[in-house]
Amino acid sequence: MAARDTLSRRGFLYSAAFAVGGVMLNACSGSGDTPGRDSGTTKAPTGKAAKGSEPKPLPPPAKLNEAPSLAELVKAGDLPPVAERLPEHPYVIPHRWATTGKYGGSMRLVSESTDGWDMKEYMYGHSPLRWLNDGLDLGPGLAESWESNEDASEWTFHFRAGLKWSDGEPWTTEDIMFWWEDMVLNEEYAEGIPDEARSGTGSIAKLAAPDDLTLVMTFDAPAPMVPDMIANWVNRGIAASWMEPKHYMKQFHPKYNKSVPENWAEIFDAKRNATTNPESPTMTGWLLKSRREGRSATFERNPYYWVVDKEGNQLPYVDTLNFGVVDNPETMKLQIQNGQFDYVHGAFAGLNLGDVSGIKATQSKNQLDMILWDSGSGTGSIFFFSQDYEDPKMRKLIRMKEFRQALSLAYNRAEVRKSIYFNTGDLTTGGYGPKTREFHRGDGMAVYKQWRDSWVDYDPDRAEAMLDEIGVVDKDGDGKREMPDGTKLVVRLEYPADADPSGEHMQKNNILKKSWDAIGIDTRLSPVSPEALDDQWAQGKLMSKTAWETSTLTFGADLLWLMPMEPSRWAPLQGQFYSVRGTPVEKQQLDVDPYKRTPPRMEPEEGGPIEQLWDLADRARVEPDAVARDGMFWDMVKIHVEEGPFFLGAVANFPRVELVKQGLRNVPTREQTALGGLVNDWHHPTPAAYDPEAWYWENPAGTS
């Protein structure tokens, strides 16, 4: 799946801050909360920014119930009654596949991380809004309803009354304003401005909390995609925090405590991480109880969790989560086969389709049932050139669409599909995946197929003819093609030196080399130090990247693969130039060689495809009408079809392995989800979006 950075949240946001710039509810029950509707709704827009629905939450359940262990604490006077712990209108999980469960037991999970990043992906509790139905729909979260003004330049969010942190302290919009004013806007802390807090022109929003339950975001231009962005990720986890428990965190902040040490920001970071600091209050279903560095972490139920099932049972059902930390992939697979875990999210465990036979062969021992959720990937393992490669001759060739199109036609994707993805998924030129939200409205699916199929045919004869036409021929008779001026042509497939030799990326690279060698392209595998790779790429020193993928939930919230916006993708220097647009840096060092600027950055070719993509994106970002906005996105896709491919995929939407211990209930099968599942895209937090708090054991006593 896509590379998932292990940067600190603050570092992630600092980087991401530069990158600004009719479907029915299939899996969700109508008896759940009524989703607020935003301007990106699948219903036909009216030409104005659609408002969110009026607040129509379900009435509180007739009776609230709780876990027996909590009932005992209430009886002993150590905990308030459940009705006092939950908000006036608890969030009711709306999934049709969710049945009423049983309380108790523990769940054994596996983590590859000592810092708990993947543990956060099980808990969606801090999000103001939530993705439903594999990203087709938005629903409420901490915010019970939301609406915008006519041009989507002001958004108002109404939060649930009576929310409480895990320590019993009230949750209010002060916790958002603390994050915003004392962290995001605090230059000493440098939290970074998340995309959802920027207008369509990239300017920063103004946040105001007129009362404890209302947040108003005001922009200087339309910002129609704000709700989509707010639903992304697991907040206070992988990306934007969106809130911090002010009552606890202010003691570590110099504004409120003048005696904090000089390295207060480092201490602050450690204290706010609820997956490593058991004292940090949380809004998630489980809270950290104990942790052994590099070995294990145990989470117990949060008595103040604000979510219930349809019968009024406070979630979670399972008492504890026990994460075992295993950083060696082979050891992890052996432990899985031995049945040491109750649920395994294959994407986190590094499981691929090649592991299926080994797991099935040991099923009598591991007692794990296998379900296959769709990845939603747009590419599988990817290849892309750097459009800004430092060598001018090679850069000129890379920017020739005929050269890239010829290489795409020479790529034997069917062999990749057979050997790596076991003939699953769809062959693809490379693009966004079929789960992308916009593809499921209007003409979207036709646009997706056009992009997918544009240069996907395996036609080495046509590829050779195209190379001949642009002068990339074998001039010296050595069997290898040269550049048009006769100099040697070498295509390097660059990848992290620590890449798994048997993993999907290296298997794909070997097939890519074989395909291009066959048409006379001297193709070489080229390992790069993992520590140096990102810096060298951003400076234009590397020719290609080969160990990534694309997976995108929504165009509106993620244009990073569609056009250069920052320095990690297919035009790094132009992406860096985009990231400083509108700042004083944009006009600086214009007389300096782009590769020697600080940071290295390059203007796009006037009238070229990148400038066209930027112009369309600028217009789309401030367009409140979803139909008009989608049309601009389709025009961007057309540029990829005609001027691309800018990145080469192999297989889209191959399945991902999920393993479920026999007797564990409410983990949805592929058929029970709206679109077959959506695993690979981080914007759709998986498995958090499927509410693990609602999973339960048929026999809880047998797991304790």
XYZ file of C-alpha atoms in Angstrom:
704
model
C 0.000 0.000 0.000
C 1.043 3.622 -0.110
C 4.062 4.523 1.929
C 2.898 5.784 5.294
C 5.311 8.232 6.825
C 6.343 7.749 10.411
C 7.020 11.453 10.810
C 5.688 13.102 13.911
C 2.211 14.526 13.486
C 3.681 18.006 13.726
C 6.246 17.202 11.028
C 3.586 15.647 8.843
C 1.353 18.669 9.083
C 4.206 21.046 8.425
C 4.860 19.228 5.146
C 1.193 18.817 4.262
C 0.461 22.447 4.978
C 2.283 23.409 1.796
C 0.063 21.131 -0.286
C -2.925 23.492 -0.140
C -3.871 25.197 -2.377
C -27.442 9.682 -6.414
C -25.779 7.021 -4.223
C -27.993 5.511 -1.527
C -26.798 4.395 1.893
C -26.036 0.775 1.092
C -24.285 -0.330 4.257
C -25.632 2.198 6.718
C -28.987 1.830 8.344
C -31.526 4.576 8.113
C -31.931 4.204 11.836
C -28.520 5.702 12.436
C -27.674 9.404 12.630
C -28.806 11.323 9.595
C -25.676 12.432 7.765
C -25.229 16.142 7.331
C -24.999 16.957 3.637
C -22.196 19.060 2.237
C -21.515 20.558 -1.175
C -19.895 17.291 -2.226
C -23.044 15.251 -1.774
C -23.885 12.623 -4.356
C -27.264 14.225 -4.893
C -27.636 16.619 -7.797
C -26.475 20.072 -6.724
C -28.619 23.119 -7.324
C -25.857 25.482 -8.379
C -25.386 26.811 -4.863
C -23.358 25.432 -2.024
C -25.614 22.786 -0.581
C -26.300 23.152 3.088
C -25.896 20.366 5.577
C -29.105 18.768 6.699
C -30.948 20.290 9.578
C -30.072 18.571 12.853
C -32.074 15.334 12.784
C -30.308 13.022 15.206
C -32.151 10.019 16.502
C -33.794 10.594 19.851
C -31.771 9.174 22.715
C -32.293 5.420 23.063
C -35.100 4.537 25.448
C -32.546 2.975 27.746
C -28.773 3.172 27.988
C -26.816 0.075 28.917
C -23.169 -0.454 29.804
C -20.535 -3.107 30.302
C -20.910 -5.135 33.512
C -17.489 -3.995 34.715
C -18.598 -0.358 34.490
C -21.937 -1.121 36.125
C -20.025 -2.487 39.103
C -18.034 0.747 39.364
C -21.260 2.752 39.233
C -22.745 0.591 41.954
C -19.645 1.128 44.095
C -19.894 4.885 43.621
C -16.619 5.063 41.686
C -18.210 6.134 38.397
C -21.233 8.279 37.470
C -24.258 6.526 35.948
C -24.037 5.854 32.231
C -26.643 8.519 31.384
C -24.391 11.135 32.974
C -21.321 9.924 31.103
C -22.787 10.027 27.600
C -23.860 13.073 25.568
C -27.526 13.994 25.272
C -27.533 12.520 21.777
C -24.954 9.742 21.573
C -23.639 8.751 18.175
C -25.461 5.598 17.058
C -23.438 3.383 14.750
C -25.521 3.098 11.569
C -24.067 -0.006 9.906
C -26.693 -2.449 8.704
C -24.342 -5.349 9.214
C -23.843 -4.584 12.914
C -25.801 -6.795 15.292
C -26.280 -6.358 19.021
C -23.225 -7.755 20.727
C -21.967 -9.099 24.019
C -19.709 -7.338 26.474
C -16.367 -8.666 27.591
C -13.199 -10.346 26.525
C -10.018 -9.081 24.971
C -8.748 -8.815 21.428
C -5.145 -9.593 20.496
C -3.799 -7.384 17.715
C -0.423 -6.937 16.082
C 1.550 -3.733 15.567
C 4.769 -3.152 13.693
C 5.435 0.085 15.499
C 6.904 0.975 18.868
C 5.342 4.456 18.745
C 1.776 3.311 18.256
C 1.004 4.938 14.893
C -0.899 1.938 13.538
C -2.748 1.491 16.835
C -4.379 4.875 16.199
C -5.920 3.565 12.994
C -8.356 1.448 14.987
C -10.024 4.471 16.613
C -12.065 7.174 14.840
C -13.236 8.848 18.043
C -11.684 12.295 17.615
C -13.195 13.079 14.239
C -15.844 15.827 13.976
C -17.251 14.053 10.886
C -16.978 10.462 9.691
C -16.805 8.679 6.362
C -19.558 6.123 5.808
C -20.153 3.525 3.101
C -16.537 3.202 1.989
C -16.331 6.967 1.560
C -19.491 7.479 -0.474
C -21.143 9.441 2.306
C -20.320 11.767 5.155
C -21.905 11.346 8.538
C -21.757 13.155 11.843
C -19.178 12.425 14.485
C -18.419 14.653 17.423
C -20.265 17.270 15.390
C -23.968 16.456 15.292
C -24.697 18.690 12.290
C -23.042 21.247 10.048
C -23.951 23.758 7.369
C -22.403 26.404 5.134
C -23.475 29.757 3.761
C -24.412 30.108 0.082
C -20.880 30.269 -1.346
C -19.313 27.842 1.156
C -17.031 30.534 2.578
C -18.351 29.985 6.100
C -18.941 26.652 7.777
C -20.668 26.134 11.116
C -20.361 22.931 13.132
C -22.692 22.035 16.000
C -21.197 19.588 18.493
C -23.004 17.145 20.747
C -24.011 18.414 24.168
C -22.525 16.477 27.066
C -19.389 15.047 25.452
C -16.665 14.110 27.933
C -13.001 13.234 27.780
C -11.943 9.837 29.089
C -11.133 11.350 32.494
C -14.699 12.670 32.814
C -13.882 16.300 32.089
C -16.278 18.064 29.676
C -15.318 18.320 26.030
C -16.012 21.785 24.582
C -14.973 23.878 21.606
C -12.328 25.356 23.928
C -10.392 22.175 23.205
C -10.462 23.017 19.498
C -9.526 26.642 20.072
C -6.625 25.572 22.314
C -5.306 23.439 19.453
C -5.866 26.244 16.945
C -4.599 29.268 18.852
C -1.917 27.757 21.057
C -0.543 25.107 18.717
C -1.402 25.732 15.063
C -0.990 29.519 15.119
C 1.865 29.355 17.628
C 5.079 29.818 15.637
C 7.140 28.303 18.451
C 5.209 25.057 18.203
C 4.698 24.912 14.419
C 1.822 22.414 14.343
C 1.145 23.384 10.736
C -2.033 24.511 9.000
C -4.138 21.548 7.833
C -5.719 21.782 4.389
C -9.232 21.915 5.803
C -8.340 25.218 7.474
C -7.482 26.900 4.161
C -9.755 28.431 1.578
C -9.763 27.488 -2.067
C -7.111 30.154 -2.608
C -4.888 28.763 0.131
C -5.421 31.494 2.716
C -5.900 30.567 6.362
C -9.362 30.409 7.882
C -10.506 32.241 10.968
C -11.891 29.975 13.664
C -14.291 31.170 16.330
C -16.222 29.403 19.064
C -19.271 31.516 19.963
C -20.218 28.937 22.602
C -19.098 25.601 24.002
C -20.799 23.580 21.255
C -20.435 25.745 18.131
C -17.459 26.256 15.856
C -17.448 28.706 12.954
C -14.820 28.573 10.212
C -14.699 31.707 8.060
C -12.731 31.845 4.808
C -11.891 34.706 2.449
C -13.013 32.597 -0.515
C -15.227 29.563 -1.063
C -13.983 26.398 0.631
C -16.513 23.823 -0.572
C -14.511 20.723 0.319
C -13.975 21.428 4.026
C -16.287 18.636 5.313
C -14.541 16.034 3.134
C -11.192 17.062 4.526
C -12.384 17.064 8.119
C -13.620 13.466 7.802
C -10.205 12.317 6.585
C -7.681 10.432 8.700
C -7.947 9.614 12.396
C -7.793 13.042 14.009
C -5.462 13.520 16.962
C -3.676 10.567 15.424
C -2.067 10.441 12.000
C -2.818 13.947 10.750
C -4.538 17.069 12.097
C -5.235 16.946 15.803
C -8.343 19.169 15.662
C -8.531 19.176 19.437
C -6.470 18.676 22.548
C -7.683 18.298 26.160
C -6.896 21.808 27.291
C -7.482 21.009 30.949
C -4.629 18.483 30.813
C -2.290 19.838 28.124
C -2.090 23.457 29.265
C 0.275 22.506 32.097
C 2.906 21.686 29.445
C 2.440 24.919 27.477
C 4.403 28.130 28.267
C 1.340 30.328 27.782
C -0.261 28.692 30.815
C 2.797 27.514 32.739
C 5.798 29.856 32.771
C 8.037 27.220 34.336
C 8.057 24.783 31.421
C 11.594 23.987 30.156
C 13.057 25.237 26.864
C 12.320 21.938 25.152
C 8.647 22.250 26.043
C 7.471 21.446 22.502
C 9.171 18.056 22.618
C 7.614 17.310 26.003
C 4.252 18.587 24.771
C 4.375 16.176 21.812
C 5.063 13.237 24.089
C 2.333 14.144 26.555
C -0.390 14.568 23.911
C 0.190 11.131 22.360
C -2.570 8.997 23.852
C -1.088 5.799 22.392
C 2.132 6.199 24.358
C 1.073 8.316 27.355
C -1.629 6.634 29.482
C -2.316 9.917 31.298
C -3.436 11.718 28.132
C -7.243 11.987 27.994
C -8.866 10.721 24.827
C -12.236 10.602 23.047
C -11.639 7.141 21.563
C -13.323 3.904 22.566
C -10.280 2.523 24.329
C -7.582 4.286 26.332
C -4.018 3.219 27.009
C -3.593 1.272 30.231
C -0.008 0.044 30.029
C 2.865 -0.133 27.575
C 6.166 -1.921 27.277
C 8.421 -0.097 24.833
C 8.925 -2.116 21.682
C 6.981 -5.089 23.039
C 3.308 -4.487 23.804
C 0.517 -2.063 24.643
C -2.781 -2.695 26.407
C -5.866 -0.516 25.996
C -8.998 -0.693 28.162
C -12.506 0.571 27.534
C -13.178 4.290 27.865
C -16.115 4.663 30.305
C -17.020 8.004 28.700
C -17.020 6.875 25.062
C -19.811 8.747 23.313
C -20.979 6.000 20.918
C -23.742 3.407 21.342
C -25.356 0.672 19.313
C -28.968 0.824 18.146
C -30.181 -0.693 21.402
C -28.449 1.947 23.508
C -25.519 -0.231 24.569
C -22.461 1.910 25.194
C -19.502 0.787 23.110
C -17.003 -0.764 22.970
C -18.132 -4.318 23.570
C -14.607 -5.736 24.010
C -12.975 -4.887 27.335
C -9.331 -4.665 26.269
C -7.093 -4.498 23.219
C -3.706 -6.182 23.570
C -1.227 -5.120 20.898
C 1.878 -7.212 20.405
C 4.691 -5.285 18.730
C 6.549 -7.299 16.087
C 8.922 -5.412 13.797
C 10.240 -8.410 11.837
C 7.885 -9.295 8.941
C 8.766 -12.988 8.890
C 8.359 -13.327 12.654
C 5.011 -11.601 12.365
C 3.811 -14.010 9.680
C 4.936 -16.987 11.753
C 3.027 -15.713 14.784
C -0.053 -15.146 12.627
C 0.120 -18.713 11.354
C 0.457 -19.925 14.935
C -2.787 -18.171 15.875
C -1.327 -15.570 18.241
C -3.675 -12.791 17.072
C -7.447 -12.403 16.880
C -7.649 -9.849 14.102
C -4.973 -8.949 11.566
C -5.260 -5.954 9.287
C -3.155 -7.234 6.412
C -2.075 -3.799 5.259
C -0.388 -3.147 8.616
C 1.052 -6.651 8.883
C 2.606 -6.569 5.413
C 0.416 -9.433 4.220
C -0.019 -9.814 0.490
C -1.917 -12.278 -1.649
C 1.195 -14.442 -1.760
C 0.713 -15.147 1.947
C -2.784 -16.549 1.505
C -1.789 -20.179 0.946
C 0.463 -20.302 4.022
C -2.243 -18.860 6.240
C -4.906 -21.193 4.900
C -2.617 -24.197 5.314
C -2.316 -23.435 9.029
C -5.975 -22.496 9.597
C -6.589 -25.468 11.897
C -3.944 -23.984 14.185
C -4.591 -20.256 13.808
C -8.424 -20.488 13.591
C -8.453 -17.361 11.434
C -11.095 -16.814 8.775
C -9.927 -14.809 5.800
C -11.920 -11.967 4.299
C -10.728 -9.911 1.365
C -11.595 -6.226 1.424
C -10.917 -4.223 -1.736
C -7.772 -2.139 -1.573
C -9.206 0.749 -3.594
C -5.717 1.252 -5.006
C -5.430 3.159 -8.251
C -2.152 1.596 -9.333
C -0.757 -1.207 -7.236
C 3.007 -0.840 -7.125
C 3.849 2.288 -9.072
C 6.583 3.704 -11.304
C 7.100 7.348 -12.150
C 9.862 9.477 -13.606
C 10.929 12.756 -12.114
C 9.802 15.440 -14.547
C 12.497 17.608 -12.941
C 15.468 15.256 -13.173
C 18.707 17.245 -13.050
C 20.250 15.915 -16.290
C 18.880 18.215 -19.039
C 18.983 15.631 -21.850
C 17.201 12.987 -19.844
C 14.766 15.544 -18.431
C 13.819 16.615 -21.948
C 13.183 13.000 -22.900
C 11.163 12.293 -19.749
C 8.943 15.286 -20.493
C 8.152 13.958 -23.983
C 4.752 12.333 -23.676
C 5.556 9.968 -26.571
C 8.490 8.533 -24.610
C 6.380 7.842 -21.518
C 3.494 6.531 -23.600
C 5.792 4.137 -25.437
C 7.176 2.789 -22.177
C 3.626 2.305 -20.897
C 2.713 0.267 -23.989
C 5.850 -1.848 -23.520
C 4.979 -2.694 -19.897
C 3.719 -6.242 -19.440
C 1.177 -5.496 -16.730
C -0.535 -8.844 -17.221
C 2.586 -10.552 -15.905
C 2.534 -8.260 -12.868
C -1.137 -9.034 -12.306
C -0.512 -12.775 -12.524
C 2.662 -13.085 -10.476
C 2.030 -10.480 -7.755
C -1.734 -9.958 -7.556
C -2.804 -13.493 -8.516
C -4.965 -12.300 -11.404
C -7.084 -10.053 -9.221
C -7.926 -6.396 -9.757
C -7.974 -4.519 -13.055
C -5.079 -3.669 -15.329
C -4.562 0.070 -15.283
C -2.451 2.725 -16.935
C -2.297 4.376 -13.541
C -4.650 6.899 -11.980
C -6.988 7.313 -9.051
C -8.780 4.182 -7.876
C -12.372 3.139 -8.612
C -13.460 3.913 -5.033
C -12.739 7.619 -5.464
C -15.846 9.460 -4.384
C -16.330 11.604 -7.500
C -16.258 8.550 -9.779
C -19.561 7.478 -8.231
C -21.632 10.387 -9.456
C -22.549 11.711 -12.874
C -20.196 10.541 -15.608
C -17.494 9.708 -13.112
C -17.171 5.986 -13.770
C -16.762 6.571 -17.517
C -14.004 9.074 -16.760
C -12.321 6.553 -14.466
C -12.336 3.860 -17.151
C -10.985 6.239 -19.773
C -8.056 7.107 -17.523
C -7.513 3.498 -16.488
C -7.483 2.202 -20.060
C -5.729 5.106 -21.800
C -2.246 3.581 -22.211
C -2.746 0.168 -20.640
C -2.507 -2.073 -23.732
C 0.554 -4.293 -23.916
C 1.820 -3.502 -27.417
C 5.636 -3.650 -27.619
C 5.575 -3.340 -31.421
C 3.741 -0.025 -31.235
C 6.037 1.052 -28.415
C 9.113 0.400 -30.544
C 7.595 2.290 -33.474
C 6.871 5.304 -31.235
C 10.427 5.304 -29.921
C 11.737 5.135 -33.475
C 9.614 8.155 -34.412
C 11.149 10.323 -31.688
C 14.682 9.220 -32.540
C 15.236 6.879 -29.597
C 16.889 4.159 -31.682
C 19.867 1.829 -31.544
C 22.458 3.928 -33.317
C 25.593 1.908 -32.539
C 24.198 -1.587 -33.039
C 24.752 -2.819 -29.480
C 21.105 -3.763 -29.034
C 20.372 -0.790 -26.768
C 18.584 2.360 -27.807
C 20.299 5.715 -27.497
C 18.958 9.211 -27.002
C 18.117 11.214 -30.139
C 21.595 12.803 -30.105
C 23.298 9.404 -29.899
C 24.315 9.507 -26.239
C 23.706 6.499 -24.011
C 20.233 6.054 -22.609
C 19.874 4.380 -19.234
C 16.624 4.189 -17.293
C 17.224 3.627 -13.589
C 14.570 2.023 -11.419
C 15.383 3.625 -8.088
C 14.068 2.185 -4.844
C 14.905 2.163 -1.109
C 17.871 -0.128 -0.505
C 16.047 -1.830 2.367
C 13.099 -2.845 0.177
C 11.950 -6.442 0.612
C 13.536 -8.407 -2.295
C 10.458 -10.621 -2.486
C 7.940 -7.827 -1.919
C 5.505 -6.490 -4.490
C 7.626 -3.456 -5.396
C 10.758 -5.441 -6.200
C 8.827 -8.134 -8.043
C 7.223 -5.404 -10.136
C 10.582 -3.715 -10.745
C 12.020 -6.937 -12.114
C 9.100 -7.295 -14.530
C 9.420 -3.650 -15.551
C 13.122 -4.128 -16.264
C 12.381 -7.265 -18.278
C 9.680 -5.447 -20.293
C 11.839 -2.458 -21.172
C 15.002 -4.429 -21.805
C 12.972 -6.342 -24.399
C 12.448 -3.187 -26.488
C 16.066 -2.073 -26.224
C 15.881 0.248 -23.205
C 18.886 -0.249 -20.930
C 17.005 -0.587 -17.630
C 18.859 -0.935 -14.346
C 17.796 -1.597 -10.783
C 19.266 1.144 -8.600
C 19.019 0.978 -4.782
C 19.139 4.260 -2.872
C 19.848 4.823 0.792
C 16.441 5.153 2.504
C 17.785 7.997 4.627
C 18.863 9.983 1.565
C 16.041 9.137 -0.826
C 13.607 11.945 -0.010
C 16.240 14.695 -0.020
C 17.800 13.489 -3.262
C 14.384 13.273 -4.880
C 13.431 16.798 -3.812
C 16.685 18.096 -5.303
C 16.066 16.430 -8.677
C 18.971 14.005 -8.289
C 16.941 10.827 -8.768
C 15.394 9.683 -12.035
C 12.474 7.620 -10.787
C 10.511 6.235 -7.874
C 9.268 2.656 -7.857
C 8.037 1.799 -4.345
C 4.766 3.600 -3.823
C 1.149 3.562 -5.016
C -1.809 5.896 -5.518
C -5.009 5.560 -3.556
C -7.370 8.482 -3.220
C -10.740 8.770 -1.534
C -11.756 12.094 -3.092
C -10.361 14.476 -5.686
C -11.456 17.441 -3.661
C -9.467 16.505 -0.598
C -6.416 15.071 -2.342
C -5.005 16.414 -5.611
C -1.450 15.357 -4.787
C -1.163 12.754 -7.548
C -3.167 14.744 -10.059
C -0.700 17.626 -10.119
C 2.571 18.709 -8.472
C 1.846 20.384 -5.133
C 4.842 19.393 -3.028
C 8.226 17.756 -3.663
C 7.560 14.035 -3.136
C 5.795 13.035 -6.351
C 6.304 13.145 -10.111
C 7.513 16.753 -10.520
C 9.382 17.545 -7.277
C 10.833 20.961 -8.090
C 7.631 22.191 -9.692
C 5.732 20.836 -6.707
C 8.004 22.818 -4.410
C 7.389 25.927 -6.518
C 3.645 25.386 -6.125
C 4.022 25.108 -2.363
C 5.447 28.644 -2.111
C 2.959 30.299 -4.462
C 1.423 33.350 -2.886
C 4.239 33.692 -0.359
C 7.186 36.116 -0.490
C 9.443 33.194 -1.409
C 7.697 32.874 -4.782
C 9.420 36.007 -6.120
C 12.814 35.277 -4.605
C 15.872 33.747 -6.321
C 14.262 33.910 -9.770
C 17.678 34.641 -11.263
C 19.198 31.574 -9.557
C 19.458 28.150 -11.181
C 16.338 26.225 -10.034
C 18.487 23.406 -8.690
C 20.496 25.837 -6.545
C 17.546 27.708 -5.061
C 16.646 27.213 -1.414
C 14.649 25.062 -1.510
C 15.157 23.791 -5.082
C 12.110 24.793 -7.124
C 11.153 25.335 -10.731
C 8.402 27.179 -12.572
C 6.267 25.060 -14.916
C 6.484 25.472 -18.668
C 4.211 28.297 -19.783
C 1.014 26.839 -21.195
C 2.227 23.312 -20.481
C 0.242 20.510 -18.850
C 1.318 21.337 -15.293
C 0.335 24.982 -15.603
C -3.002 23.849 -17.044
C -3.518 21.448 -14.120
C -2.765 24.197 -11.614
C -5.223 26.556 -13.285
C -8.014 23.984 -13.243
C -7.330 23.141 -9.597
C -7.403 26.817 -8.623
C -10.834 27.118 -10.191
C -12.142 23.853 -8.745
C -11.145 24.784 -5.214
C -13.449 27.791 -5.139
C -16.343 26.258 -7.093
C -19.289 25.562 -4.754
C -21.297 23.633 -7.336
C -20.309 19.956 -7.236
C -21.267 19.249 -10.857
C -19.202 22.168 -12.158
C -16.338 21.207 -9.863
C -16.401 17.598 -11.054
C -16.248 18.864 -14.636
C -12.999 20.641 -13.802
C -11.624 17.456 -12.275
C -12.573 15.555 -15.454
C -10.670 18.157 -17.480
C -7.641 17.462 -15.297
C -8.010 13.748 -15.978
C -8.182 14.510 -19.712
C -4.766 16.154 -19.462
C -3.422 12.977 -17.866
C -4.912 10.913 -20.671
C -3.595 13.111 -23.486
C -0.314 14.391 -22.027
C 0.487 11.518 -19.682
C 0.888 9.052 -18.279
C 2.763 10.901 -15.559
C 2.865 7.745 -13.449
C 2.526 4.094 -14.416
C 0.327 1.743 -12.477
C -0.122 -1.956 -12.958
C -3.213 -3.273 -11.181
C -6.059 -1.307 -9.594
C -8.258 -2.406 -6.724
C -6.643 -5.729 -5.913
C -7.903 -7.255 -2.642
C -6.229 -6.946 0.756
C -6.100 -9.696 3.336
C -8.052 -9.357 6.595
C -7.901 -12.153 9.160
C -10.649 -12.633 11.733
C -10.553 -15.129 14.580
C -13.460 -17.546 14.551
C -16.069 -16.289 16.990
C -15.294 -12.583 16.522
C -18.464 -10.883 15.248
C -19.457 -7.662 13.488
C -16.318 -7.477 11.344
C -18.006 -6.852 7.980
C -17.361 -9.108 5.035
C -16.645 -7.651 1.627
C -20.257 -8.250 0.613
C -21.613 -6.366 3.626
C -19.704 -3.165 2.864
C -21.010 -0.564 0.431
C -18.281 -0.909 -2.209
C -16.414 -4.013 -1.120
C -14.294 -2.173 1.417
C -11.616 0.481 1.123
C -8.270 -0.350 2.697
C -5.337 1.407 1.112
C -6.241 5.047 1.312
C -5.280 6.793 4.540
C -8.004 9.388 4.135
C -10.490 6.582 4.769
C -9.173 5.289 8.108
C -9.256 1.516 8.040
C -10.235 -0.387 10.113
C -11.479 2.576 12.196
C -14.244 3.414 9.699
C -15.752 -0.027 10.358
C -16.059 0.723 14.097
C -14.000 -1.968 15.852
C -15.727 -0.774 19.023
C -18.796 -2.661 17.732
C -16.925 -5.938 17.233
C -17.639 -8.546 19.871
C -16.994 -12.142 20.846
C -19.626 -14.819 20.547
C -18.070 -16.264 23.721
C -16.312 -13.396 25.531
C -15.285 -15.556 28.475
C -13.162 -17.711 26.218
C -10.885 -14.803 25.321
C -10.003 -13.432 28.766
